[in-house]
XYZ file of C-alpha atoms in Angstrom:
742
model
C 26.220 -19.860 63.979
C 29.606 -18.766 64.443
C 30.531 -15.554 66.455
C 30.352 -12.223 64.574
C 31.151 -10.233 67.252
C 34.484 -12.607 68.172
C 35.137 -13.089 64.905
C 35.402 -9.113 64.111
C 37.546 -9.336 67.642
C 40.296 -11.437 66.026
C 40.522 -10.010 62.812
C 41.388 -6.441 64.963
C 43.603 -8.199 67.049
C 45.261 -9.782 63.786
C 44.225 -13.030 64.763
C 44.242 -14.649 60.744
C 40.152 -15.555 59.680
C 41.534 -19.369 58.492
C 42.572 -19.833 61.663
C 38.240 -20.208 62.753
C 37.143 -23.605 61.549
C 34.170 -25.698 61.364
C 31.914 -22.782 61.131
C 28.436 -21.868 60.094
C 27.137 -18.560 58.582
C 23.772 -17.861 56.534
C 22.490 -15.138 55.055
C 20.988 -14.262 51.645
C 23.257 -14.767 48.261
C 23.735 -10.469 47.277
C 25.645 -11.753 44.234
C 26.627 -14.404 42.426
C 30.866 -13.907 41.055
C 30.900 -16.837 39.314
C 28.882 -20.020 38.521
C 29.962 -23.190 36.621
C 27.265 -24.840 34.916
C 28.568 -28.168 34.386
C 30.184 -28.455 37.951
C 28.501 -26.803 39.452
C 31.533 -24.762 41.291
C 30.519 -21.124 42.648
C 31.969 -17.487 44.015
C 29.262 -15.639 45.663
C 28.551 -12.866 48.222
C 26.265 -13.480 50.907
C 25.049 -11.002 53.564
C 24.494 -12.765 56.833
C 21.376 -12.276 58.575
C 23.612 -11.131 62.351
C 25.650 -8.383 60.264
C 23.503 -7.205 57.273
C 26.598 -4.638 57.106
C 28.573 -6.781 56.104
C 29.553 -8.994 53.163
C 31.325 -12.449 53.193
C 32.452 -14.014 49.991
C 32.028 -17.732 49.560
C 33.451 -20.636 46.987
C 32.053 -24.359 47.018
C 29.321 -26.401 44.604
C 27.055 -25.050 44.465
C 25.910 -24.381 40.907
C 21.893 -24.817 41.863
C 21.890 -21.678 44.037
C 20.687 -18.048 42.505
C 20.966 -14.602 44.090
C 18.070 -13.783 46.543
C 18.508 -16.762 48.075
C 19.093 -17.759 51.724
C 21.485 -20.346 52.610
C 23.267 -21.706 55.308
C 26.705 -23.104 54.336
C 29.246 -24.106 56.697
C 32.884 -24.723 56.484
C 36.439 -22.729 57.330
C 38.395 -19.560 55.920
C 40.828 -19.188 53.379
C 43.810 -16.717 52.149
C 43.793 -16.849 48.366
C 46.943 -15.406 47.244
C 44.971 -12.814 45.231
C 41.546 -12.836 46.670
C 42.099 -13.038 50.465
C 39.913 -14.452 52.667
C 37.356 -16.260 51.306
C 35.231 -18.798 53.263
C 35.491 -21.992 51.464
C 31.917 -23.740 51.965
C 31.599 -28.131 52.636
C 27.767 -27.482 52.436
C 25.837 -25.150 51.063
C 21.668 -25.685 51.900
C 19.698 -23.406 50.880
C 16.867 -22.464 54.097
C 13.545 -20.811 53.915
C 12.254 -17.369 55.237
C 10.522 -16.906 57.523
C 8.967 -13.430 57.308
C 5.703 -12.585 56.030
C 7.794 -10.691 53.655
C 10.583 -12.959 52.673
C 8.166 -15.884 52.039
C 6.277 -13.609 48.773
C 9.847 -12.710 48.488
C 10.967 -16.669 47.695
C 7.515 -17.583 46.631
C 8.189 -15.299 43.262
C 11.281 -15.486 42.891
C 11.356 -19.323 43.099
C 8.165 -21.249 42.105
C 7.142 -20.690 38.202
C 3.586 -19.704 37.558
C 3.827 -17.716 40.804
C 4.203 -13.606 40.121
C 3.460 -11.313 42.195
C -0.376 -11.002 43.034
C -0.406 -15.074 43.640
C 1.959 -14.651 45.682
C 0.710 -11.746 47.856
C -3.056 -13.713 47.814
C -1.608 -16.805 48.764
C 1.009 -15.154 51.952
C -2.744 -12.449 53.063
C -4.235 -16.708 53.295
C -1.940 -18.116 55.770
C 1.431 -15.828 56.145
C 3.610 -17.595 58.416
C 2.211 -21.009 57.744
C 2.170 -20.892 54.206
C 5.345 -23.840 53.613
C 3.991 -25.489 56.557
C 0.267 -25.411 53.909
C 3.138 -26.041 50.771
C 4.998 -29.036 52.426
C 1.518 -30.786 54.273
C -1.451 -29.986 52.875
C -1.121 -28.456 49.400
C -4.669 -29.171 48.736
C -5.477 -26.097 50.194
C -3.658 -23.880 48.132
C -6.890 -24.777 45.648
C -8.796 -22.263 48.165
C -6.204 -18.920 47.616
C -8.516 -17.154 44.627
C -7.269 -18.075 40.851
C -5.332 -21.466 41.890
C -6.719 -24.400 40.832
C -5.919 -28.009 42.255
C -3.463 -28.626 39.301
C -1.245 -25.105 39.980
C -1.559 -26.168 43.919
C -0.229 -29.483 42.431
C 2.428 -28.036 40.350
C 3.601 -25.252 43.555
C 4.477 -28.197 46.005
C 6.397 -30.521 43.402
C 8.676 -27.286 43.354
C 8.250 -26.575 46.444
C 9.691 -29.982 47.587
C 12.369 -30.321 45.136
C 13.917 -27.298 46.550
C 13.530 -27.873 50.054
C 15.939 -30.837 49.731
C 19.184 -31.643 51.394
C 22.196 -31.094 49.789
C 23.485 -34.496 48.820
C 19.965 -35.080 47.368
C 19.780 -31.589 45.129
C 22.938 -32.535 44.200
C 22.452 -35.956 43.617
C 18.964 -35.114 41.283
C 21.208 -32.028 39.166
C 24.031 -34.981 37.880
C 21.348 -37.118 36.845
C 19.639 -33.906 35.053
C 15.869 -34.825 36.361
C 13.376 -32.105 36.357
C 11.278 -30.863 39.268
C 7.731 -32.811 38.348
C 9.839 -36.470 37.711
C 12.012 -35.396 41.481
C 8.401 -35.126 43.314
C 6.881 -38.591 41.881
C 10.742 -40.140 42.159
C 10.197 -39.407 45.664
C 6.614 -39.645 46.705
C 6.818 -43.241 44.543
C 9.420 -44.731 46.639
C 9.354 -42.630 49.450
C 12.733 -42.490 51.299
C 14.233 -45.254 49.943
C 14.682 -43.335 46.527
C 18.199 -43.230 45.939
C 18.693 -45.971 46.947
C 15.897 -47.709 44.223
C 17.795 -45.490 41.510
C 21.725 -46.999 42.501
C 20.290 -49.970 42.731
C 18.429 -50.090 39.149
C 17.846 -46.851 37.905
C 15.979 -48.440 34.456
C 13.295 -48.967 37.187
C 12.131 -45.256 36.055
C 10.732 -45.916 33.070
C 8.269 -47.240 33.798
C 7.527 -45.841 37.208
C 7.634 -41.886 36.227
C 6.664 -39.830 33.601
C 9.014 -38.678 30.888
C 11.893 -41.193 31.668
C 12.531 -43.621 29.214
C 15.193 -46.111 28.333
C 17.814 -43.616 26.949
C 17.388 -40.956 29.793
C 17.733 -44.173 32.009
C 20.262 -45.135 30.554
C 22.324 -41.652 31.019
C 21.555 -41.881 34.719
C 22.469 -45.435 34.529
C 26.024 -44.652 33.217
C 26.294 -41.475 35.584
C 26.310 -43.715 38.583
C 28.451 -46.744 37.300
C 26.249 -49.440 36.077
C 28.129 -51.900 33.834
C 27.275 -52.059 30.548
C 25.907 -56.133 30.575
C 24.038 -55.668 34.241
C 20.818 -57.818 33.873
C 19.105 -54.607 34.614
C 20.185 -53.220 31.432
C 19.831 -56.057 29.728
C 16.118 -56.440 30.255
C 15.036 -52.652 29.868
C 16.974 -52.758 26.554
C 14.970 -55.749 25.247
C 12.029 -54.043 26.327
C 13.119 -50.491 24.536
C 13.058 -52.575 21.168
C 9.728 -53.500 21.776
C 8.316 -50.754 22.736
C 9.698 -48.850 20.248
C 8.848 -51.545 17.352
C 4.938 -50.957 18.600
C 5.530 -46.618 18.685
C 7.309 -46.615 15.208
C 6.082 -49.396 13.501
C 2.982 -50.315 15.003
C 3.881 -54.166 15.689
C 2.677 -56.077 18.379
C 5.389 -58.344 18.492
C 8.933 -58.951 17.062
C 10.873 -62.499 15.605
C 12.676 -64.015 18.355
C 16.626 -63.361 16.545
C 15.325 -59.903 15.759
C 14.405 -59.218 18.528
C 18.205 -60.262 19.961
C 20.012 -58.481 16.783
C 17.910 -55.383 17.126
C 18.887 -54.987 21.285
C 22.748 -56.162 20.512
C 22.545 -53.454 18.158
C 20.894 -50.879 20.447
C 23.015 -51.672 24.029
C 26.063 -53.577 22.379
C 26.418 -56.846 24.334
C 26.551 -60.114 23.152
C 23.415 -62.006 21.757
C 24.100 -64.687 24.491
C 23.685 -62.556 27.326
C 20.423 -61.059 25.524
C 19.127 -64.631 24.652
C 19.236 -65.344 29.001
C 17.478 -62.213 29.565
C 14.623 -62.696 27.098
C 14.521 -65.636 29.072
C 14.474 -64.676 32.180
C 11.511 -61.807 31.352
C 9.809 -64.931 29.882
C 9.725 -66.195 32.874
C 9.022 -62.671 35.420
C 5.829 -63.107 33.315
C 6.801 -59.419 31.294
C 7.406 -61.154 28.073
C 5.240 -63.907 25.866
C 6.695 -66.260 23.467
C 4.905 -67.618 20.975
C 5.775 -69.482 17.472
C 8.987 -68.028 17.858
C 7.439 -64.485 18.172
C 8.451 -61.906 21.272
C 5.532 -60.239 22.957
C 5.319 -57.355 25.248
C 3.065 -59.543 27.999
C 0.359 -55.995 27.893
C -0.020 -56.507 23.892
C -0.122 -60.246 24.159
C -3.282 -60.179 26.827
C -4.958 -57.073 24.927
C -4.821 -59.405 21.872
C -5.744 -62.714 23.549
C -8.746 -60.874 25.921
C -9.971 -58.552 22.559
C -10.794 -61.947 20.464
C -12.764 -63.996 23.719
C -14.531 -60.928 24.230
C -15.176 -60.854 21.058
C -16.379 -64.097 20.503
C -18.505 -64.143 23.690
C -20.205 -61.038 22.159
C -21.195 -62.508 18.630
C -22.346 -65.177 20.123
C -25.444 -63.379 21.339
C -26.398 -62.044 18.149
C -30.126 -61.010 18.271
C -33.538 -62.568 16.069
C -35.449 -60.723 14.341
C -37.993 -61.333 11.582
C -36.278 -59.972 8.634
C -39.566 -58.973 6.348
C -40.187 -56.938 9.478
C -36.626 -55.342 10.056
C -36.827 -53.595 5.863
C -39.938 -52.699 6.544
C -39.096 -51.057 9.206
C -36.398 -49.824 7.066
C -38.503 -48.731 4.740
C -40.999 -46.959 7.147
C -37.887 -44.486 8.449
C -36.901 -43.685 4.847
C -39.955 -42.530 3.781
C -40.892 -40.610 7.476
C -36.759 -38.768 7.119
C -37.057 -38.719 3.119
C -33.894 -40.458 2.787
C -33.458 -43.130 -0.163
C -30.866 -46.294 1.018
C -28.953 -48.394 -2.118
C -29.192 -51.932 -1.872
C -25.700 -51.861 0.119
C -26.435 -49.491 2.627
C -30.246 -50.960 3.801
C -27.948 -54.311 3.896
C -25.838 -52.491 6.182
C -28.762 -51.582 8.526
C -30.088 -55.040 8.753
C -26.634 -56.015 9.800
C -26.317 -53.220 12.052
C -30.075 -54.370 14.169
C -29.562 -58.555 13.570
C -25.811 -58.434 14.886
C -24.333 -57.244 18.604
C -21.129 -56.339 16.436
C -20.885 -55.472 13.353
C -18.737 -53.851 11.091
C -20.023 -50.131 8.128
C -16.802 -49.387 6.285
C -16.470 -48.029 3.077
C -15.217 -44.159 1.090
C -15.775 -40.288 1.084
C -19.257 -39.801 -0.412
C -20.909 -43.563 -0.238
C -23.295 -42.584 3.021
C -21.591 -43.772 5.595
C -23.033 -40.510 7.886
C -26.890 -41.034 6.405
C -26.637 -44.941 6.842
C -25.292 -44.492 10.379
C -28.648 -42.287 10.816
C -31.032 -44.392 9.580
C -29.142 -47.357 12.040
C -29.155 -44.908 15.141
C -33.097 -43.601 14.337
C -34.637 -47.895 13.755
C -32.558 -48.458 17.335
C -34.287 -45.545 19.029
C -37.438 -46.192 17.830
C -37.412 -49.820 17.709
C -35.030 -51.019 20.638
C -33.202 -48.731 23.348
C -32.908 -45.442 23.392
C -29.904 -46.689 25.495
C -26.746 -45.210 22.807
C -23.955 -44.155 22.741
C -21.124 -42.346 19.972
C -17.867 -42.701 20.629
C -14.251 -41.730 18.741
C -10.828 -42.154 18.842
C -10.357 -38.431 19.442
C -11.910 -34.586 20.452
C -12.002 -33.873 16.845
C -13.204 -37.113 15.605
C -16.077 -37.333 18.203
C -17.116 -33.201 17.520
C -17.339 -34.320 13.798
C -19.440 -37.508 14.197
C -21.762 -34.824 16.854
C -22.453 -32.292 14.417
C -23.063 -35.129 11.417
C -25.790 -36.996 13.858
C -26.595 -34.206 15.838
C -26.489 -36.329 19.123
C -23.848 -36.139 21.710
C -20.403 -37.978 21.096
C -17.583 -38.113 23.219
C -13.702 -40.048 22.822
C -13.320 -43.969 23.552
C -11.092 -42.072 26.925
C -13.924 -39.886 28.164
C -16.250 -42.633 28.091
C -14.657 -44.870 29.957
C -12.688 -42.502 32.619
C -16.751 -41.382 33.232
C -17.127 -44.686 35.399
C -15.128 -47.409 37.680
C -13.760 -49.447 35.810
C -13.674 -52.975 37.400
C -13.361 -56.869 36.959
C -17.800 -56.610 38.131
C -18.200 -53.449 36.859
C -18.783 -53.205 33.391
C -20.612 -50.504 31.414
C -24.187 -51.845 30.743
C -25.140 -49.547 27.844
C -27.112 -50.973 25.408
C -25.507 -49.429 22.273
C -22.101 -48.851 21.998
C -20.849 -47.156 18.176
C -18.051 -46.185 17.356
C -16.729 -43.480 14.212
C -13.586 -43.673 12.700
C -12.693 -46.551 13.735
C -9.365 -47.124 11.373
C -7.971 -44.605 14.084
C -8.174 -47.032 16.805
C -5.416 -49.179 18.147
C -4.974 -52.543 19.750
C -4.435 -50.735 23.692
C -7.803 -48.607 23.270
C -10.160 -51.477 22.021
C -8.691 -53.896 24.699
C -9.731 -50.824 27.128
C -12.907 -50.593 25.579
C -13.852 -54.133 25.448
C -12.778 -54.886 28.503
C -14.994 -52.126 30.668
C -18.163 -53.061 28.546
C -20.930 -55.670 29.068
C -21.553 -58.392 27.031
C -24.631 -58.380 25.847
C -23.825 -54.544 24.591
C -24.651 -54.097 20.657
C -20.860 -52.899 19.527
C -21.403 -50.973 15.576
C -17.615 -49.753 14.141
C -17.634 -47.128 11.515
C -14.422 -46.386 9.592
C -12.627 -46.237 6.531
C -10.286 -49.802 6.548
C -8.169 -47.984 3.679
C -7.142 -45.275 5.456
C -3.700 -45.181 7.064
C -3.817 -47.247 9.838
C -3.941 -46.582 13.893
C -0.662 -44.511 15.357
C -0.416 -46.964 18.224
C 0.086 -50.871 18.539
C -2.174 -53.629 15.570
C -4.264 -53.456 13.377
C -7.482 -53.746 14.434
C -10.080 -52.962 12.195
C -8.321 -54.722 8.886
C -7.715 -57.391 11.142
C -11.771 -57.682 12.477
C -12.525 -57.267 8.412
C -10.424 -59.869 7.293
C -10.485 -62.403 10.044
C -14.193 -62.861 8.483
C -15.319 -63.178 12.117
C -17.613 -60.500 12.410
C -19.928 -59.785 9.897
C -19.564 -56.609 7.663
C -21.346 -54.037 5.229
C -19.074 -53.008 2.589
C -20.464 -49.360 1.370
C -19.097 -48.492 -2.033
C -21.411 -46.736 -3.984
C -20.899 -43.074 -4.270
C -23.376 -40.942 -4.061
C -25.069 -38.181 -6.914
C -24.172 -35.596 -4.738
C -20.536 -36.691 -4.101
C -19.605 -37.566 -7.627
C -19.837 -33.763 -7.656
C -17.223 -33.324 -5.620
C -13.882 -33.758 -7.503
C -12.242 -34.770 -4.630
C -14.044 -37.619 -3.743
C -13.849 -39.098 -7.027
C -10.250 -38.602 -7.317
C -10.160 -40.141 -3.744
C -11.965 -43.478 -4.894
C -9.400 -43.288 -8.053
C -6.412 -42.822 -5.801
C -7.657 -45.862 -3.775
C -7.948 -48.626 -6.421
C -4.064 -47.149 -7.997
C -6.155 -45.008 -10.765
C -4.093 -41.902 -11.338
C -6.154 -39.296 -11.420
C -6.255 -36.109 -13.759
C -4.145 -33.033 -13.225
C -5.010 -30.494 -15.443
C -6.845 -27.519 -12.760
C -9.924 -27.589 -14.279
C -11.409 -28.860 -11.333
C -11.627 -25.852 -8.971
C -11.427 -28.026 -5.681
C -9.084 -30.199 -6.950
C -5.946 -28.915 -8.084
C -2.565 -29.643 -8.989
C 0.567 -27.538 -9.351
C 3.578 -28.439 -10.700
C 6.695 -27.750 -8.457
C 9.527 -29.155 -9.029
C 12.227 -27.858 -5.752
C 11.380 -27.729 -2.625
C 11.785 -24.256 -2.828
C 9.521 -23.448 -5.143
C 7.162 -25.844 -3.592
C 7.214 -23.849 -0.007
C 6.841 -20.446 -1.968
C 3.850 -21.803 -3.487
C 2.507 -23.191 -0.287
C 3.064 -19.880 1.484
C 1.319 -17.715 -1.217
C -1.479 -20.129 -1.471
C -1.842 -20.090 2.497
C -1.428 -15.860 3.057
C -3.069 -14.372 -0.390
C -4.492 -17.032 -2.751
C -7.075 -18.856 -1.004
C -8.574 -15.827 1.188
C -8.140 -13.137 -2.598
C -9.711 -15.193 -4.590
C -10.866 -18.605 -3.362
C -13.045 -16.261 -0.402
C -11.410 -19.001 2.150
C -9.940 -17.542 5.674
C -6.583 -18.803 6.597
C -7.731 -20.103 9.527
C -10.288 -22.488 7.157
C -6.854 -23.699 5.358
C -4.653 -26.433 6.893
C -1.272 -27.807 5.292
C -1.104 -31.753 5.394
C 2.621 -32.772 5.744
C 3.506 -36.437 5.284
C 6.593 -35.926 7.795
C 7.985 -33.633 10.384
C 10.712 -33.116 9.307
C 12.712 -31.413 6.312
C 12.123 -27.918 4.366
C 8.267 -29.450 4.225
C 8.153 -30.591 6.915
C 6.002 -29.326 9.316
C 8.318 -28.142 11.672
C 9.666 -25.575 8.839
C 6.535 -25.166 7.464
C 5.171 -24.204 10.615
C 8.087 -21.640 11.259
C 7.337 -19.867 8.046
C 3.846 -19.739 8.282
C 3.858 -18.561 11.727
C 6.413 -15.593 10.462
C 4.140 -14.616 7.291
C 0.828 -14.787 9.769
C 1.620 -14.274 12.325
C 5.169 -12.356 12.884
C 7.222 -10.211 15.585
C 5.179 -7.234 16.840
C 6.108 -5.849 20.155
C 2.571 -6.018 21.840
C 2.779 -9.269 21.009
C 3.930 -11.841 24.005
C 6.759 -15.124 23.264
C 7.590 -18.126 24.643
C 10.695 -20.463 23.457
C 9.620 -23.615 24.814
C 12.413 -26.306 23.204
C 11.989 -26.053 19.868
C 9.386 -24.265 19.627
C 8.655 -20.529 19.270
C 5.131 -19.848 20.636
C 3.252 -16.817 19.634
C -0.292 -14.306 20.689
C -2.439 -15.024 17.438
C -0.221 -18.406 17.145
C -2.843 -21.337 15.427
C -2.473 -24.623 18.083
C -3.581 -28.359 18.238
C -3.564 -29.997 21.797
C -1.584 -33.039 21.174
C -2.205 -36.041 24.136
C -4.907 -36.557 26.260
C -5.348 -34.536 29.276
C -8.574 -35.163 31.456
C -7.436 -32.985 34.230
C -7.111 -29.746 32.269
C -9.490 -26.853 33.551
C -11.645 -25.046 30.869
C -14.321 -22.576 30.861
C -17.167 -21.661 27.950
C -18.716 -18.754 29.666
C -20.613 -19.442 33.043
C -19.623 -23.267 32.016
C -16.737 -25.492 33.589
C -15.290 -28.576 32.805
C -12.220 -30.579 32.273
C -10.526 -32.578 29.737
C -8.408 -31.611 26.783
C -8.001 -33.778 23.668
C -5.495 -35.227 21.088
C -6.068 -33.117 18.381
C -8.327 -30.441 19.053
C -6.768 -26.968 17.616
C -7.127 -23.571 18.566
C -5.597 -19.885 19.021
C -3.350 -18.937 21.748
C -5.078 -15.734 23.165
C -2.724 -15.024 25.922
C 0.929 -15.311 27.213
C 0.971 -13.917 30.763
C 4.454 -14.181 31.543
C 3.973 -12.838 35.178
C 2.135 -15.188 36.549
C 3.594 -17.802 33.718
C -0.136 -18.983 32.205
C -0.612 -19.014 28.344
C -4.554 -19.165 27.905
C -5.603 -21.043 24.523
C -9.063 -20.949 23.431
C -10.366 -23.726 21.372
C -12.602 -24.176 17.883
C -15.337 -24.621 19.741
C -14.783 -21.845 22.163
C -14.317 -23.347 25.346
C -11.029 -20.996 26.748
C -8.188 -23.409 29.152
C -4.929 -21.785 30.354
C -1.953 -23.622 30.629
C 0.272 -23.247 33.056
C 4.092 -22.713 31.390
C 5.587 -26.009 31.629
C 2.208 -28.009 30.573
C 2.524 -25.923 26.677
C 4.297 -29.516 25.824
C 1.179 -30.558 25.221
C 0.552 -27.914 22.570
C 2.046 -27.895 18.890
C 1.854 -24.930 16.405
C -0.862 -26.154 13.434
C -0.128 -24.509 10.866
C 0.988 -27.265 9.776
C 0.814 -30.999 10.995
C 0.845 -34.360 9.296
C -1.205 -36.545 7.717
C -1.251 -38.832 10.811
C -2.330 -35.631 12.739
C -5.261 -34.879 11.039
C -7.237 -38.160 10.722
C -11.046 -38.528 11.938
C -10.412 -34.224 10.997
C -11.962 -32.764 7.894
C -10.959 -29.141 6.747
C -12.213 -26.874 4.427
C -8.934 -26.178 2.569
C -5.991 -28.847 2.600
C -2.569 -28.444 1.016
C -0.570 -31.307 0.250
C 3.333 -30.710 -0.489
C 4.200 -34.091 -2.407
C 8.280 -33.356 -3.615
C 9.154 -37.257 -2.813
C 12.069 -35.914 0.363
C 12.863 -38.144 3.328
C 11.088 -41.414 4.045
C 10.630 -43.238 0.993
C 7.886 -45.854 2.661
C 6.028 -42.787 3.965
C 5.021 -41.551 0.192
C 2.380 -44.645 -0.503
C -1.286 -44.422 -1.728
C -2.807 -44.581 1.835
C -0.959 -41.467 3.122
C -2.509 -39.921 -0.164
C -5.585 -41.284 0.104
C -5.815 -40.136 3.549
C -4.894 -36.678 3.397
C -7.313 -35.967 -0.051
C -10.217 -37.112 2.200
C -9.683 -34.874 4.866
C -10.800 -31.732 2.370
C -14.143 -30.368 2.476
C -14.219 -28.258 -0.273
C -10.941 -27.633 -1.963
C -7.317 -29.126 -2.184
C -3.943 -28.503 -3.628
C -1.268 -31.037 -4.317
C 1.917 -29.002 -4.624
C 5.449 -31.021 -6.127
C 5.889 -32.999 -9.047
C 3.076 -35.455 -11.018
C 6.302 -37.971 -10.826
C 5.719 -38.199 -6.563
C 1.967 -38.647 -7.019
C 1.833 -40.840 -9.866
C 4.532 -43.348 -7.703
C 2.576 -42.600 -4.387
C -0.433 -44.037 -5.828
C 1.125 -47.024 -7.310
C 2.601 -47.432 -3.861
C 0.473 -49.913 -2.713
C 2.865 -51.104 0.198
C 0.580 -50.507 3.232
C 3.094 -50.524 6.379
C 2.770 -53.830 6.953
C 2.239 -54.603 10.781
C 3.343 -57.729 12.899
C -0.433 -58.723 14.376
C -1.928 -62.088 15.439
C -5.965 -60.695 16.146
C -6.970 -61.826 12.816
C -5.715 -65.270 13.758
C -7.092 -65.510 17.219
C -10.909 -64.083 15.907
C -10.343 -67.074 13.997
C -9.452 -70.054 16.217
C -11.718 -72.536 17.577
C -14.318 -71.142 15.263
């Protein structure tokens, strides 16, 4: 540390400060005069620790600093022709305070989610040892009142980033990485992380959450990786295949398509791409079969699923059919139910086979059939029956319909240790909304259940397919290898519901009647997007609540797409401003392009097994994709958003975790799978991607409505959607694998 007394003496004696070199200063930043966000070059004042009555002007590259930070700087004085003596810093490093009051101030200022009260509780508990606890024993933070395990981890992640060396900080700033990603990188690669990233930044794609090919490619460009680097080409190939699975649901792509698409994406000659495809095959990252290229993980999924199902199908049980029929009849009488012949046959198939499928559209009695199946199995076979669905919303609906507990497939798999010799030995597993199950999820399930388990799958094969890759339900049925019961008869009660009857017409490519005589199914002709939007707003805010007695919270807008005037983004903005406008007493949070406001309807959009919730005295973990609720509080001091879910559970989201939420006044039709809503509004003014406007999409949307459905748009668009039979084509091979060697 520079001797400030000698410095003053030299100044009095007329010795220029510029003659003092290689000095070091430490103090608190009192004012930042200039800071370039692009380069990081800054001009700021510090108050030295050993001379609090003085201020020194510092210049140097330190774009990450803020007023109030404690810093150590090393450099020398220079004479500026305008501003006089300035200290030019070669090194600027943040340092940690040692006194309890300064530690508290540091936490409030630097750690997101830590306000006055939280900081006080932490420092009161650990005092001058606070930083040591955060760095070395972060789990101890969860012992402090109102700090969850997840929040403790978040504090530790931020602290780790804040206390890197200047070289490290500047390195990561250049790369534009978040605190969480930096913490993950350091944990994954330990002391070799800078070397690892400089050698091959594309390793981040697989190893670090939130870093895809595009981001890794920008990092590679920043650190000077050549465009034709083998690392880049391999990553580009895998990116093309991954995008094909995410955006199109493909399990594989033809070889030539992989080459052409990769070349178009990364601008590298075809021959080099072909060479790296061979390299990736040798490395067992890709599989080539029949000149088709698979990501190895998806290839393995299809192979394993086919083999497991074949083994399960061999284990079909034997019962006297007459005995089974008599028992079914007895259960019908006991429960005052009367099955039609197709339903009775479906129950029979479920009893006799280890693996089977029940499929059919709305109103054909899938729920009634399933109820009889469960009652039969409970009475005559086993009470070890597990009910599953792909999403939390679908599981909740299944539970309501069957009056039995139901879980998500993910939660079921997480409830036991998954290992090679640790298969779950549940007697019967029943899966609802099977059309939503992709090949990866199906693989995880089959991998972890016993071969002797009875598997019953229920779903509407005519719904739009899963968001993830594969065409599982369709492939299982079309293979002919899995016994399938098709329910086709619409029951008397259902025929009185015009939503159900029109859904079946749409599925058969028959035009529906749009004369508005049916109060539960009506059409409003609006030729432009502007008029359609105005009508949707009127329906949502006035017509449904005032004329039809349906609360807006029970109304769901389903749109084919996210973007455009009738996409979910714009619809959410318009509806939000109408039903939950800006008010002084309502806190708001801007996250990316989304503005959240207290009172907003929101949807959780990913499975989060660690997110804590409470419901009265009950406590638990896990909020799942598709669950909806309302924002009850936005606490800016502690940076926490409180959401009350539809089932009464309450969860608190750190502001950083609100990326798991979206406004839900309007959602895409794909997001609605597995859910039902009292009233549904569907815009049908053709715009955007033509492929979206097809029969399957309209059919799926219509079947989401329980009591009222409104189509807003043009009759021509409705006709075109019904006539467009071009169901989403996907490259899969599960069907063929199931029939091999049979």
